[in-house]
Amino acid sequence: MRLFVHQIVILALMLLAMLFQFQVVWKIESSVLEYSPLAVASMMFVPHGIRAIAVVLSGAKAFVPIFLAHLITDLALGLTLTGGLLSGAVTVVAMAMPLVLLNFLSHKRAFEPLAEGSTENLSLFRLVIVVGAISSLVNGAIGAIRYSTSPLDMVAFKYFVGDMLGVVLLLGFLLALKKPLLALGRKLI
């Protein structure tokens, strides 16, 4: 039961981040940069921050809600079912790469949450940055292959920059709200 609630929370956070991305970030980008971020990649993809934090804290348990969030939002945007399934699968593969790699380097099981056990004394902040960077590189490489009509390096660069700006923005937001969130957590416990 706890796993199900945990996954529902991740899914809800992902969907909220996607809604913010569509309703705020992409509208600003479209007006300032005079192109549609939907065409290839956003210059700041906020949901990537949620994905990175979820993978660090939950490991492979975050894959199902991440997949579903991408599928749901892609279908809501009018993509085909095949496009939505492919988008969700690519995202899960990109998020699995750093999880498996860091767990391998830490002598842990492949899909275990990074926040548990020994991860070479890396702070959660650093783990989220590393997971975000590795997964954005994988995501950028796959995106460059998928969208071969654009210059390869520019597509990969936009994926990397957009994903990493999303991670940094979300981590900055959480750090700014650290004390109020901890106080709220203590009240709830």
XYZ file of C-alpha atoms in Angstrom:
189
model
C 0.000 0.000 0.000
C 2.820 2.395 0.911
C 4.509 1.823 -2.466
C 1.270 2.672 -4.281
C 0.819 5.934 -2.333
C 4.469 6.779 -2.943
C 4.026 6.302 -6.691
C 0.801 8.343 -6.727
C 2.670 11.225 -5.060
C 5.441 11.059 -7.683
C 2.866 10.912 -10.490
C 0.979 13.915 -9.060
C 4.196 15.935 -8.714
C 5.233 15.022 -12.259
C 1.845 16.015 -13.662
C 1.946 19.322 -11.764
C 5.436 19.998 -13.098
C 4.264 19.166 -16.632
C 1.296 21.492 -16.246
C 3.613 24.288 -15.062
C 5.901 23.523 -18.017
C 3.075 23.750 -20.559
C 1.174 26.681 -19.072
C 4.067 28.902 -17.954
C 7.520 27.960 -19.221
C 6.611 27.088 -22.802
C 4.442 30.180 -23.208
C 7.314 32.373 -22.045
C 9.776 30.550 -24.299
C 7.470 30.796 -27.296
C 7.075 34.544 -26.889
C 10.724 35.313 -26.097
C 12.535 32.851 -28.369
C 10.040 32.962 -31.256
C 9.858 29.212 -31.675
C 7.770 26.435 -30.253
C 9.569 24.405 -27.580
C 7.283 21.543 -28.532
C 9.158 21.336 -31.828
C 12.202 19.725 -30.214
C 13.234 20.639 -26.675
C 12.622 23.277 -24.037
C 15.432 25.496 -22.797
C 14.238 24.813 -19.213
C 12.424 21.554 -18.518
C 11.186 21.689 -14.917
C 9.831 18.089 -14.764
C 13.385 16.792 -15.120
C 14.090 18.082 -11.614
C 11.185 16.035 -10.253
C 12.402 12.976 -12.174
C 15.957 13.294 -10.816
C 14.819 13.742 -7.216
C 12.342 10.844 -7.522
C 15.019 8.490 -8.875
C 17.501 9.449 -6.143
C 14.935 8.946 -3.372
C 12.918 6.048 -4.813
C 15.109 4.218 -7.299
C 13.242 2.055 -9.787
C 9.952 2.629 -7.937
C 9.854 6.032 -9.659
C 9.896 4.546 -13.176
C 6.173 3.717 -13.421
C 4.918 7.187 -12.387
C 7.542 8.877 -14.599
C 6.436 6.746 -17.554
C 2.744 7.395 -16.881
C 3.256 11.153 -16.501
C 4.928 11.340 -19.910
C 2.311 9.127 -21.522
C -0.595 11.112 -20.065
C 0.832 14.520 -20.971
C 1.857 13.433 -24.473
C -1.632 12.090 -25.140
C -3.129 15.321 -23.748
C -0.928 17.287 -26.168
C -2.314 15.277 -29.066
C 0.566 12.889 -29.737
C -0.227 9.393 -30.894
C -0.285 6.496 -28.456
C 2.909 5.188 -30.052
C 4.579 8.585 -29.602
C 3.503 8.739 -25.970
C 4.716 5.214 -25.258
C 8.034 5.961 -26.933
C 8.430 9.212 -24.998
C 7.752 7.485 -21.686
C 10.089 4.602 -22.494
C 12.927 6.902 -23.564
C 12.545 8.900 -20.368
C 12.643 5.778 -18.189
C 15.757 4.507 -20.021
C 17.434 7.898 -19.572
C 16.601 7.914 -15.848
C 17.675 4.283 -15.374
C 21.180 4.857 -16.747
C 22.517 7.003 -13.881
C 20.721 4.867 -11.298
C 22.364 1.673 -12.532
C 25.746 3.349 -13.029
C 25.916 4.984 -9.594
C 24.652 1.854 -7.855
C 27.243 -0.237 -9.694
C 30.027 2.149 -8.631
C 28.739 1.992 -5.032
C 28.518 -1.843 -5.054
C 24.746 -1.800 -4.580
C 21.903 -3.519 -6.386
C 21.141 -1.912 -9.749
C 17.729 -0.356 -9.079
C 18.032 0.476 -5.395
C 17.334 4.079 -4.345
C 20.540 6.110 -4.319
C 19.588 7.823 -1.065
C 19.865 4.511 0.819
C 23.170 3.033 1.941
C 26.652 4.084 0.933
C 27.007 6.230 -2.160
C 30.556 7.413 -1.519
C 29.441 10.143 0.886
C 27.675 12.181 -1.783
C 25.002 14.509 -0.462
C 21.471 14.206 -1.808
C 21.982 17.542 -3.564
C 25.020 16.213 -5.417
C 23.297 12.937 -6.224
C 20.377 14.799 -7.798
C 22.792 16.934 -9.858
C 24.731 13.846 -11.038
C 21.566 11.891 -11.858
C 20.160 14.930 -13.651
C 23.348 15.442 -15.677
C 23.820 11.818 -16.731
C 20.163 11.321 -17.621
C 20.031 14.596 -19.546
C 23.057 13.521 -21.604
C 21.357 10.203 -22.406
C 18.063 11.995 -23.089
C 19.853 14.496 -25.350
C 21.590 11.760 -27.329
C 18.325 9.872 -27.838
C 16.508 13.130 -28.677
C 19.170 14.016 -31.239
C 18.700 10.625 -32.881
C 14.876 10.938 -32.818
C 14.844 14.473 -34.247
C 17.450 14.055 -36.949
C 15.956 16.884 -39.028
C 17.623 19.365 -36.666
C 21.382 19.768 -36.283
C 22.456 16.896 -34.062
C 24.592 18.802 -31.607
C 22.086 21.618 -31.104
C 19.251 19.228 -30.208
C 21.419 17.364 -27.695
C 22.653 20.667 -26.269
C 19.080 21.971 -25.859
C 18.037 18.775 -24.077
C 21.037 18.972 -21.740
C 20.622 22.672 -20.946
C 16.851 22.430 -20.545
C 16.993 19.386 -18.299
C 19.803 20.763 -16.135
C 18.145 24.168 -15.750
C 15.023 22.331 -14.602
C 17.048 20.428 -11.996
C 18.849 23.555 -10.753
C 15.611 25.568 -10.582
C 13.818 22.888 -8.584
C 16.760 22.299 -6.227
C 17.081 26.057 -5.684
C 13.375 26.262 -4.916
C 13.630 23.388 -2.430
C 16.728 24.853 -0.767
C 14.991 28.214 -0.415
C 12.028 26.497 1.259
C 14.116 24.058 3.311
C 13.271 25.431 6.768
C 9.512 25.827 6.177
C 9.321 22.343 4.604
C 11.202 20.760 7.518
C 8.927 22.547 10.006
C 5.870 21.300 8.120
C 7.281 17.787 8.085
C 7.837 17.846 11.843
C 4.249 18.983 12.420
C 2.911 16.146 10.271
C 4.988 13.527 12.096
